[in-house]
XYZ file of C-alpha atoms in Angstrom:
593
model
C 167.804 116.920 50.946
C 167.400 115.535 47.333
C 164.459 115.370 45.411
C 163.606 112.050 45.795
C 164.139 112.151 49.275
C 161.983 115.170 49.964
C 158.974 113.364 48.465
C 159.198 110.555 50.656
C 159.461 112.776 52.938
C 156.107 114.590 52.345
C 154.632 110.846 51.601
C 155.575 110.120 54.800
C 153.572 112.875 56.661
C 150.604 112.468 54.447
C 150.369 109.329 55.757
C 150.873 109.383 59.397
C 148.675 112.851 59.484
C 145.786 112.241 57.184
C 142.498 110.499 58.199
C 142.950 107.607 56.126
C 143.147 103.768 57.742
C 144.187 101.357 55.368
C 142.213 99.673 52.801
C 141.015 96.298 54.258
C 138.123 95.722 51.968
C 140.372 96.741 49.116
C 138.915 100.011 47.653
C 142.256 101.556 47.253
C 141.379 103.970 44.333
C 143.156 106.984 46.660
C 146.230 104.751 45.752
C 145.737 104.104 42.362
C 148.917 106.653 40.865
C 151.223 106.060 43.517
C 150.328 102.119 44.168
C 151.843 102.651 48.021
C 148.575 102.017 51.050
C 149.003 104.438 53.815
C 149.891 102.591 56.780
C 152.022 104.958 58.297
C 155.237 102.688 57.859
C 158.070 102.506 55.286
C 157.850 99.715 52.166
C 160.030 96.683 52.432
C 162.770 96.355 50.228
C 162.990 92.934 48.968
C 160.288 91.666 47.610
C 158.745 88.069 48.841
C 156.086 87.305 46.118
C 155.964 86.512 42.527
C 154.121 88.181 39.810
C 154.335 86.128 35.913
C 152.632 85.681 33.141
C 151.770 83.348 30.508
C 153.062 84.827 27.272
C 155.676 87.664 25.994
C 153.647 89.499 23.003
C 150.239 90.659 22.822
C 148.123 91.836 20.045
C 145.070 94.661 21.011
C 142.330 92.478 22.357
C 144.524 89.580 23.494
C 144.336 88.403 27.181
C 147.033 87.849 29.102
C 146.797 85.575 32.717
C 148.422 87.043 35.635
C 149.607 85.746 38.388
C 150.591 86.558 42.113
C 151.647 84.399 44.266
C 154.144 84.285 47.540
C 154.025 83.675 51.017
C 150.625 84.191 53.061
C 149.275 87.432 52.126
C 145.985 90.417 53.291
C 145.803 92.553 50.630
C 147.349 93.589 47.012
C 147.183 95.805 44.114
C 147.789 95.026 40.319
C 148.077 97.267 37.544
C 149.627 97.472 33.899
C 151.752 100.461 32.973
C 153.715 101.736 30.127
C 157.149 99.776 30.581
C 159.056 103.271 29.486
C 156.891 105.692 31.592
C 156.043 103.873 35.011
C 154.323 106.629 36.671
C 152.012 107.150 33.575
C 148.683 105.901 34.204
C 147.189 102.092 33.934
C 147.267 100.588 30.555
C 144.449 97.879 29.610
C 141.328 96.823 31.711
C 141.462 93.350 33.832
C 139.146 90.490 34.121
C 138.423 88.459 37.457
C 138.776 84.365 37.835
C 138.004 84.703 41.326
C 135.284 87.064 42.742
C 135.684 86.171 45.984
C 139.368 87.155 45.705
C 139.658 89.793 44.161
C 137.561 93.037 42.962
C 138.175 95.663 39.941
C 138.678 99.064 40.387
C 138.686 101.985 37.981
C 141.730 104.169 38.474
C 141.653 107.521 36.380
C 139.684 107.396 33.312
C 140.140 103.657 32.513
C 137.642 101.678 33.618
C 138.473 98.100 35.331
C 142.009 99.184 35.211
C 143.384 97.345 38.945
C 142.664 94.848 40.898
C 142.961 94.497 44.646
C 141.782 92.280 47.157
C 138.059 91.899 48.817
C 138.827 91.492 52.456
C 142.188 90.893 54.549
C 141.633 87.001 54.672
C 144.880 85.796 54.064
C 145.293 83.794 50.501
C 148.402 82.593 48.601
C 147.960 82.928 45.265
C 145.736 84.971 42.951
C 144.487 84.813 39.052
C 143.294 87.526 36.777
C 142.930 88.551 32.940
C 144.449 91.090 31.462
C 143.166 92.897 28.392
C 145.325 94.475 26.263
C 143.873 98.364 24.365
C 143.522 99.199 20.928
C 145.707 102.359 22.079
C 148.535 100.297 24.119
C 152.142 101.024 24.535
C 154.864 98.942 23.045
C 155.693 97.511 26.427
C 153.517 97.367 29.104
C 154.586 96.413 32.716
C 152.923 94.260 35.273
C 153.328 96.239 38.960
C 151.919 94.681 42.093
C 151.734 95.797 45.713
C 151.396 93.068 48.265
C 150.738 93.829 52.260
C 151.678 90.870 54.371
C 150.371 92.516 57.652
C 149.341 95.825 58.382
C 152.765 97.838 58.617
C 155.103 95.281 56.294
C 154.289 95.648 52.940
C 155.766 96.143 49.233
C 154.960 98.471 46.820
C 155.237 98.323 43.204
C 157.212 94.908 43.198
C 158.156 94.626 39.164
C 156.728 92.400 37.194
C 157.307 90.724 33.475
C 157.327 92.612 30.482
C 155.049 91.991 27.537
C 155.070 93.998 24.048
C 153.768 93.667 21.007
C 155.708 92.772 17.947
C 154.145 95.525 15.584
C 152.748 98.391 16.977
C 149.905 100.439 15.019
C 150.556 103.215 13.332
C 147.718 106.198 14.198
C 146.197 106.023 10.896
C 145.432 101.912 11.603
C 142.004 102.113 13.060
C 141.600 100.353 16.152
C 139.235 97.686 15.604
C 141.407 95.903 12.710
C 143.677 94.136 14.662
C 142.687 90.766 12.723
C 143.929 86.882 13.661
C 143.364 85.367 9.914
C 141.794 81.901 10.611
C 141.393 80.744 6.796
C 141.824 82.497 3.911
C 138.771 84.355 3.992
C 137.841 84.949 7.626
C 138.972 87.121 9.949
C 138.079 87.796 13.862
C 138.691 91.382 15.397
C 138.764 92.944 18.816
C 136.271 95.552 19.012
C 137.231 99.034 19.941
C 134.498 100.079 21.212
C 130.906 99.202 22.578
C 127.805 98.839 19.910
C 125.094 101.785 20.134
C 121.747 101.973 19.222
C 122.223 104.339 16.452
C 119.886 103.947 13.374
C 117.203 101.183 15.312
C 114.164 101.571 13.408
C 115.237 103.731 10.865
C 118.060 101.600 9.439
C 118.260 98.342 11.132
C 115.972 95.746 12.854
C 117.309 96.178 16.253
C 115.560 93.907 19.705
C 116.599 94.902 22.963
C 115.670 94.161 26.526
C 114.580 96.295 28.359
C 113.221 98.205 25.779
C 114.945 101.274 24.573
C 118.022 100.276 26.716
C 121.730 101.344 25.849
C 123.660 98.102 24.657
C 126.749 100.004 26.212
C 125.493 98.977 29.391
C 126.071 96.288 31.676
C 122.182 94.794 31.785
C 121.147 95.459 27.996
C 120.504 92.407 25.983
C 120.607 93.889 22.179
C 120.371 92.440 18.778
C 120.476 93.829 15.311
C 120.175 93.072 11.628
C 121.291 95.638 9.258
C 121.287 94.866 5.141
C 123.811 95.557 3.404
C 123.158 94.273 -0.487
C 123.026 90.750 -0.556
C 123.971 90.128 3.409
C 122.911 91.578 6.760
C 125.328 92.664 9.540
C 124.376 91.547 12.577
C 125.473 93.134 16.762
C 124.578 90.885 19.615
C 125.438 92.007 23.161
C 124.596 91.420 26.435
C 125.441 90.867 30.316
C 127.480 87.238 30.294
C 130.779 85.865 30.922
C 129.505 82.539 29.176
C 127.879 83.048 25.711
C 125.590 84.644 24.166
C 123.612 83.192 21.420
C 120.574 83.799 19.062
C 118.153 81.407 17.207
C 115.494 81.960 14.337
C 112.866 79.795 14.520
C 109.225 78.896 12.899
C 107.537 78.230 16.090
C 107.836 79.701 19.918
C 109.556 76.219 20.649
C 113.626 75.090 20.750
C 114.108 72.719 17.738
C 114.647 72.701 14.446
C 116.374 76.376 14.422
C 119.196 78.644 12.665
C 121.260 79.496 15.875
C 124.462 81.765 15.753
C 126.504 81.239 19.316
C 129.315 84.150 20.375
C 131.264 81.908 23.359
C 133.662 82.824 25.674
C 136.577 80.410 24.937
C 139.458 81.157 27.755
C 138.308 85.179 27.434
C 138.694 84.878 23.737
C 134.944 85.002 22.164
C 134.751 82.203 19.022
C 131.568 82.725 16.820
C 130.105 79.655 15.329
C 126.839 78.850 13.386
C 125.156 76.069 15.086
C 121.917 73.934 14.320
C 119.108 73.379 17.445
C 117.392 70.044 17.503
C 114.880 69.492 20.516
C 116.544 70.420 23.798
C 119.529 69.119 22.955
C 122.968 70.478 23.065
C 123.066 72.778 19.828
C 125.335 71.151 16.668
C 127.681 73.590 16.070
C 128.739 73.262 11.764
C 132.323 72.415 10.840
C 132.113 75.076 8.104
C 131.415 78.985 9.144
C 129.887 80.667 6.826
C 130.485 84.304 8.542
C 132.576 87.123 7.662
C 133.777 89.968 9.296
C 133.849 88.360 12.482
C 134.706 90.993 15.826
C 134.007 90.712 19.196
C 134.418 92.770 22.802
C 134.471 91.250 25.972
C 134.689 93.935 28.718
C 133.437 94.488 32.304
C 131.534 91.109 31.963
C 129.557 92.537 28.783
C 130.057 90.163 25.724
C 129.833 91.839 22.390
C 129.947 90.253 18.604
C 129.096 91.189 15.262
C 129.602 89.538 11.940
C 128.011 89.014 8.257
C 126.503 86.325 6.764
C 124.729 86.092 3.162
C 120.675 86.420 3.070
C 120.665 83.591 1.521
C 123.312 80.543 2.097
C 121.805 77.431 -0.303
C 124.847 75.494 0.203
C 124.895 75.301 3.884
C 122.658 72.877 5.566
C 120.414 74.110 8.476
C 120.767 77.634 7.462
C 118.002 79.707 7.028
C 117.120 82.068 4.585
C 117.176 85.812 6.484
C 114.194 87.223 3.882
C 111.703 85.564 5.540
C 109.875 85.669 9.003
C 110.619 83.817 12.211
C 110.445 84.004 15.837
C 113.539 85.105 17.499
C 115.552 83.726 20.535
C 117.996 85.543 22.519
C 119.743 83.350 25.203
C 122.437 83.414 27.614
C 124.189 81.088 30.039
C 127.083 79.621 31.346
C 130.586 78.475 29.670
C 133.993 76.507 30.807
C 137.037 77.982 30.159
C 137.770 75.349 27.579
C 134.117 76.407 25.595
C 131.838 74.185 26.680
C 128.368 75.888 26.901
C 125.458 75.029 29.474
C 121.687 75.115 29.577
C 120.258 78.743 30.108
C 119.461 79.082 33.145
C 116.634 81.412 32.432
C 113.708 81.537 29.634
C 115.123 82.742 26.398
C 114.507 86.097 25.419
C 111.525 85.404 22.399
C 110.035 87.625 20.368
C 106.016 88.011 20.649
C 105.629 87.495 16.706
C 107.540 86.421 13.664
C 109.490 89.264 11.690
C 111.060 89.546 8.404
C 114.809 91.166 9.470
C 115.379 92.380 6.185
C 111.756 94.044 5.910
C 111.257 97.216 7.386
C 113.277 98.323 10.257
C 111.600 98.140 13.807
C 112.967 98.668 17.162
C 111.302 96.284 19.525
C 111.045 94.160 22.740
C 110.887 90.258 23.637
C 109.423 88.669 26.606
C 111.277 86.411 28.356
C 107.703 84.556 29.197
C 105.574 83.341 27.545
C 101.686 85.154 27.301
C 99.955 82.251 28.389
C 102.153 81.501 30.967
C 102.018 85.094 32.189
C 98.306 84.958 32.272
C 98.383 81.432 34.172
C 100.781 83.274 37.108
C 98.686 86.517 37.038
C 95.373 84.739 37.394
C 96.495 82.453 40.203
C 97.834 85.700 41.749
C 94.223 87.652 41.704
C 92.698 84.424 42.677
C 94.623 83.192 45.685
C 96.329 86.442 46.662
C 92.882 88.915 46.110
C 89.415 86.669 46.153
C 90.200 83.610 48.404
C 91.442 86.440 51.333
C 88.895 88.750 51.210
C 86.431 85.912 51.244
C 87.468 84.198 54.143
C 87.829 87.500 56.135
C 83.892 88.415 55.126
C 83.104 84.583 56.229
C 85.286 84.902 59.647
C 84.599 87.835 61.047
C 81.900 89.564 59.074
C 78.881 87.853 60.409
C 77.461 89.331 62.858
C 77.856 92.805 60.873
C 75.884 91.654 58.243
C 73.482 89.429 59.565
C 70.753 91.266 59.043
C 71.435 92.819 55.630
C 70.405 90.599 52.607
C 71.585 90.720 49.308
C 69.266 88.766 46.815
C 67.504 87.119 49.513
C 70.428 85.624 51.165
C 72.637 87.138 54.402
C 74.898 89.735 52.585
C 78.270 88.078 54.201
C 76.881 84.760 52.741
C 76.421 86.274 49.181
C 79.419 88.270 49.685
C 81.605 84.908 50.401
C 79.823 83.072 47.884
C 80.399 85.299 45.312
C 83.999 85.498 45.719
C 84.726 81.671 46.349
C 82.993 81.210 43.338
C 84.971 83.744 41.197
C 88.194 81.581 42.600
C 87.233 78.465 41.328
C 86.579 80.050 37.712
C 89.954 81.788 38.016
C 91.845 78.618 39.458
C 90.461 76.442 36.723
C 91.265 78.687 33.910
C 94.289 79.314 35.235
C 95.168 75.502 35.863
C 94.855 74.583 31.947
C 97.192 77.551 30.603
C 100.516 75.902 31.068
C 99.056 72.061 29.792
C 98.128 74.404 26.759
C 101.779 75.747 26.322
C 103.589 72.478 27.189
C 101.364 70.575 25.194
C 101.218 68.247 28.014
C 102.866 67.544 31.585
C 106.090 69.324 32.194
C 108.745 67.319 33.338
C 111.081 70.029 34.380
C 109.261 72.087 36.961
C 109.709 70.222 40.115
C 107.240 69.866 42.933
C 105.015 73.047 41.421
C 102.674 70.820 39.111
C 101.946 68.198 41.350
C 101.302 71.039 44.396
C 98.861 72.979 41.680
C 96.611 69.610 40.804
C 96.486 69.139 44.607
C 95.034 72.946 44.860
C 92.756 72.104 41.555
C 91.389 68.857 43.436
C 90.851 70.923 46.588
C 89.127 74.220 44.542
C 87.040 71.509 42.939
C 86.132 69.656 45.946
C 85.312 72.785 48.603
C 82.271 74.139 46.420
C 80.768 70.131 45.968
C 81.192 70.044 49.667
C 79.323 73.559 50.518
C 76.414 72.233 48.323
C 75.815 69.430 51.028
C 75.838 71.696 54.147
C 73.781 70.718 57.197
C 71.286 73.186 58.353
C 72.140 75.798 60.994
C 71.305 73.629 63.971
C 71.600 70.206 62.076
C 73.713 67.702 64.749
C 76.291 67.800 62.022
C 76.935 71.477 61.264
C 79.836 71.357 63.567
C 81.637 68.511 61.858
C 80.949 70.179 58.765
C 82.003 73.391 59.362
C 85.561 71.964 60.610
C 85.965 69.792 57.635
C 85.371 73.118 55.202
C 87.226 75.358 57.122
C 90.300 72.959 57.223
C 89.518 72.148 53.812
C 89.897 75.476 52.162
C 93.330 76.433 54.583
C 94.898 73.441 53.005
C 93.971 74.950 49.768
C 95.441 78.005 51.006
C 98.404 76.969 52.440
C 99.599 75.114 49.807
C 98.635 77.667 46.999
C 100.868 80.135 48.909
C 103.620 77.091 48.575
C 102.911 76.651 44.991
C 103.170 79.977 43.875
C 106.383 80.469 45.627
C 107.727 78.109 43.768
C 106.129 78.463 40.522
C 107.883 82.506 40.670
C 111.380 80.979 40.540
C 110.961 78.654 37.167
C 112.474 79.467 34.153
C 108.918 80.097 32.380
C 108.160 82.747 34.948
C 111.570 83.729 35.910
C 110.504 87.023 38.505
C 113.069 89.606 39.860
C 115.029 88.065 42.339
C 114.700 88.736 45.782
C 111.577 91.117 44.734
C 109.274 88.003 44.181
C 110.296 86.163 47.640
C 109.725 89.271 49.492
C 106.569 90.462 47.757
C 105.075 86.773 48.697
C 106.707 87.551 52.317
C 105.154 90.640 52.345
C 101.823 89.422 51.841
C 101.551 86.657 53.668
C 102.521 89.054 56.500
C 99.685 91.407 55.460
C 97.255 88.736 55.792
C 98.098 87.271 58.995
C 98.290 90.827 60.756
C 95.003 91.287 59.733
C 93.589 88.245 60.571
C 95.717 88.789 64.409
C 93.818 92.156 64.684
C 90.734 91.167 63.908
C 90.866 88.466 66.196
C 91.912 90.640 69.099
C 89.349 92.907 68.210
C 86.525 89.930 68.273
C 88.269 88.852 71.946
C 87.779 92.420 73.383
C 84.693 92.587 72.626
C 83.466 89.451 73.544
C 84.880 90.163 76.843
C 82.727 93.012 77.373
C 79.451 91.045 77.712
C 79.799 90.077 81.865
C 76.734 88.953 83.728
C 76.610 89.057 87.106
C 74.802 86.055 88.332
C 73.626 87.262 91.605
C 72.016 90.088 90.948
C 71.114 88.553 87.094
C 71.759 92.544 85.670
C 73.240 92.992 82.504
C 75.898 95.737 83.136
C 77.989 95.782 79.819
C 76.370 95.305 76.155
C 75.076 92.122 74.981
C 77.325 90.157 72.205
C 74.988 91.642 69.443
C 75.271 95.084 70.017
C 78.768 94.787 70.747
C 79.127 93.523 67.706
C 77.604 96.699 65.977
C 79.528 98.847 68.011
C 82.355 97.176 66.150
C 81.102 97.380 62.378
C 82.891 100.681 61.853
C 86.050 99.390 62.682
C 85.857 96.254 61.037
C 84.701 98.162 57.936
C 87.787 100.281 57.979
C 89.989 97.238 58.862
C 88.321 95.804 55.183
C 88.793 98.704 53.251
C 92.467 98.994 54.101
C 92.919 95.195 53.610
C 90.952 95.757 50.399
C 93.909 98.364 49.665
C 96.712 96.558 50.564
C 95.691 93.659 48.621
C 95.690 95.673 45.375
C 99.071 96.723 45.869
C 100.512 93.349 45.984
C 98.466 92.893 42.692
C 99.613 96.001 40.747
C 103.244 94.840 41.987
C 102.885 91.765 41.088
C 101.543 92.426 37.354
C 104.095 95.505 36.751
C 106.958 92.935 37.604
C 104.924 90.218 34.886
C 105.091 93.034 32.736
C 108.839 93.451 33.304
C 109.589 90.048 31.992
């Protein structure tokens, strides 16, 4: 038998013998050097589908679309290989249009270097980006298999061929591969990610999270470096969109030096831009950066370029020796440029800094301090005080009837004392964000109008208590129904508002943690409330008189109740507990932000 027939041969058994089943969710790295899915049946032999391209030549850093397309198809596999070696490994790193589609995969030591499918739902046609490496080949060739159903499939169906006109000599390094766009300017692809080398020694560096590796898929980094009479300046972050940066005199959009990096059809244009209001930033007809790069890999967008400290002959530019807040946004783009609002709170620093003072390596928030105090003081006051008070009011009366606390029942006091710190919370709370709008804000939905409804309610429960009947009055009843519905209005609603008010872009929480952690506690609170009801049934149900012989044979209601005050104690404490975990949770994820 010849060679080649001996290793489809042993192919062959591989596949009908080893525990393998196909690949219908498309993680087909075990076939990412010989491209062929083990389905225990030959290939075909004439292919049915397409693959093409939309260009010929490529430069390092270019992108190239690819496309499959053919009859109905459940799953395929696309990668780029040397054109002269085609069982050398994948060449380049790929880019999806379609997540639902299609997936990346990292086969050897190239990251992103195939694509196959998600599921085996049967689709037509399919879209990606290729990349093109600092280090690739002269010719590169596209390779795709396709399975039509489980045992008829084709593998490595050939695709175009695209090389590049003037391959780099080793001594070229790999991050000069320029596109001259005037006389003066040029744009590069990046070789290789930015690092956090030399923040805080050597240049003014911001990044969120703090200390985090802009290498990494969820760092959001910025630095200024001087260099004589300019800085250098790195931006990078998580977004397919753009990413963009702003100095500004104030904590407010308007009026402000921005610099945008935007992904333009998965080529990244860099533009100076001016900020008035909310608006739509102004991008300039003149760019006055140089040394212009960028990177745009595994959905991490990278830039870096120089401009002059000081730029007196370009309007709206500021001068970078002096101090200002600093932005940090991202959001959305089309393929044709066109940016969209963030749809998160800018990343702002807490102060204004000098960039080309001394070198610091610090954070941002992406809320503002007022704001964060507004959410965390709602959060002790509605989540902490208003529960444990109405728990001591409901079920905490008999057990401390007859201890007194400045002259007054101690579950009266106790109530009191906590309503009371809720309405000082509440209404220092409520005036925070009027403070940092400056006003009513239009753009947070139902939230303010739920929150002046709690405010009106807060307000209104205390004026009410101070008009209570006495005990036996003919009107306690009515009264005490009017309060009690009063203040689970309050409640209800305040739950509502907060749920929403943890979803605006002001307070922007980690999604799902914030919708569960409100879950979670509302849960908390209405187990306890079910067991201490059950526990005030039971023993309610122990005091039976039996009318005949008129002898008490169980424990009256009183003393029932005081065999109870241990457990109702412990129930407290652990409610107590629980409480302050949703609190520390809360306030570690506000200090997240």
């Amino acid at each position: 038998m010849e060679l080649p027939g001996l290793a489809f041969a042993l192919w062959m058994f591989i596949c009908l013998y080893a525990p393998v089943d196909g690949y219908p969710s498309g993680k087909v790295r075990g076939a990412c050097t010989s491209m062929v899915p083990c389905h225990g049946s030959s290939p075909q032999l004439s292919p049915e589908h397409t693959i093409t391209v939309n260009g010929t030549e490529f430069k390092p850093g270019d992108n190239i679309e690819v496309h499959l397309f053919g009859p109905d198809f459940e799953g395929f596999f696309i990668q780029a290989r040397d054109a002269e070696h085609l069982d050398s490994p994948a060449v380049g790193s790929f880019v999806l249009v379609d997540r639902r589609l299609s997936q990346l995969l990292t086969c050897g030591r190239t990251k992103n270097s195939a694509v196959s499918h998600t599921s085996k739902a049967k689709k037509k046609y399919v879209k990606v980006y290729w990349i093109a490496p600092g280090d690739a080949p002269k010719r590169v060739q596209f390779l795709a298999t396709v399975v039509k159903k489980y045992k008829t499939f084709w593998v490595k169906i050939p695709g175009p061929i695209v090389s590049q006109p003037n391959v780099l000599s080793p001594t070229t390094p790999l991050h000069a591969t320029s596109e001259a766009i005037s006389a003066s300017h040029t744009i590069s692809y990046l070789s290789k990610p930015f690092n956090a080398s030399g923040c805080g020694s050597m240049k003014f560096c911001i990044r969120n999270p703090s200390n985090c590796d802009p290498g990494s898929a969820s760092c959001f980094f910025l630095s200024f470096q001087q260099e004589k009479s300019s800085v250098f300046i790195e931006m990078s972050g998580p977004s397919e969109g753009y990413l963009a940066f702003a100095l500004s005199h104030d904590q407010w959009m308007g009026g402000d030096d921005a610099y945008l990096c935007v992904n333009e059809n998965h080529h990244v244009h860099v533009s100076t831009a001016y900020l008035k209001g909310r608006s739509p930033p102004v991008l300039d007809s003149e760019n006055a950066l140089e040394d212009v790069s960028w990177r745009l890999v595994d959905g991490v967008l990278q830039c870096s370029f120089r401009r002059s400290i000081r730029l007196p002959t370009c309007e709206g530019r500021f001068n970078l020796d002096s101090s200002y807040y600093i932005f940090l946004a991202d959001g959305e783009a089309s393929e044709g440029g066109q940016i969209y609002k963030h749809r998160r709170q800018p990343l702002i620093t807490n102060g204004i800094y000098n960039v080309t003072g001394l070198p610091q390596d610090i954070g941002g928030s992406r809320s503002p301090r007022l704001i964060k105090a507004h959410g965390v003081l709602m959060f002790v006051a509605w989540i902490t005080t208003v529960s444990i008070g109405v728990i001591v009011a409901r079920f905490f009366k008999p057990v401390w009837s007859h201890s007194f606390l400045f002259g007054k029942e101690m579950w009266f006091q106790v109530h009191r004392m906590l309503m009371l710190t809720t309405v000082v919370l509440t209404s220092i709370s409520f005036v925070l964000p009027f403070i940092y709008r400056g006003g009513w804000s239009k753009q947070a939905g139902f939230h303010p109008y739920l929150g002046c409804t709690v405010m009106a309610l807060t307000i209104f429960q205390p004026l009410l208590a101070g008009f209570r009947p006495s005990r036996h009055a003919p009107r306690r009843q009515l009264f005490n129904w009017f309060h009690w519905s009063t203040g689970t209005t309050a409640r209800i609603l305040a739950v509502v508002t907060m749920f929403l008010g943890m979803d605006l872009p002001a307070l922007d929480l980690p999604d799902p943690w914030d919708t569960y952690t409100m879950i979670g506690f509302v849960a908390w609170h209405v187990g306890t409330d079910l067991l201490l009801e059950i526990h005030s049934y039971c023993l309610v149900r122990k005091v039976e008189v039996i009318e005949n012989d008129r002898v008490q044979i169980l424990q009256s209601l009183t003393s029932a109740e005081a065999e109870g005050r241990l457990f109702k104690q412990i129930v407290l404490t652990i409610y107590v507990c629980g409480n302050a975990v949703f609190l520390i949770a809360f306030l570690a994820a506000i200090n997240q932000i």
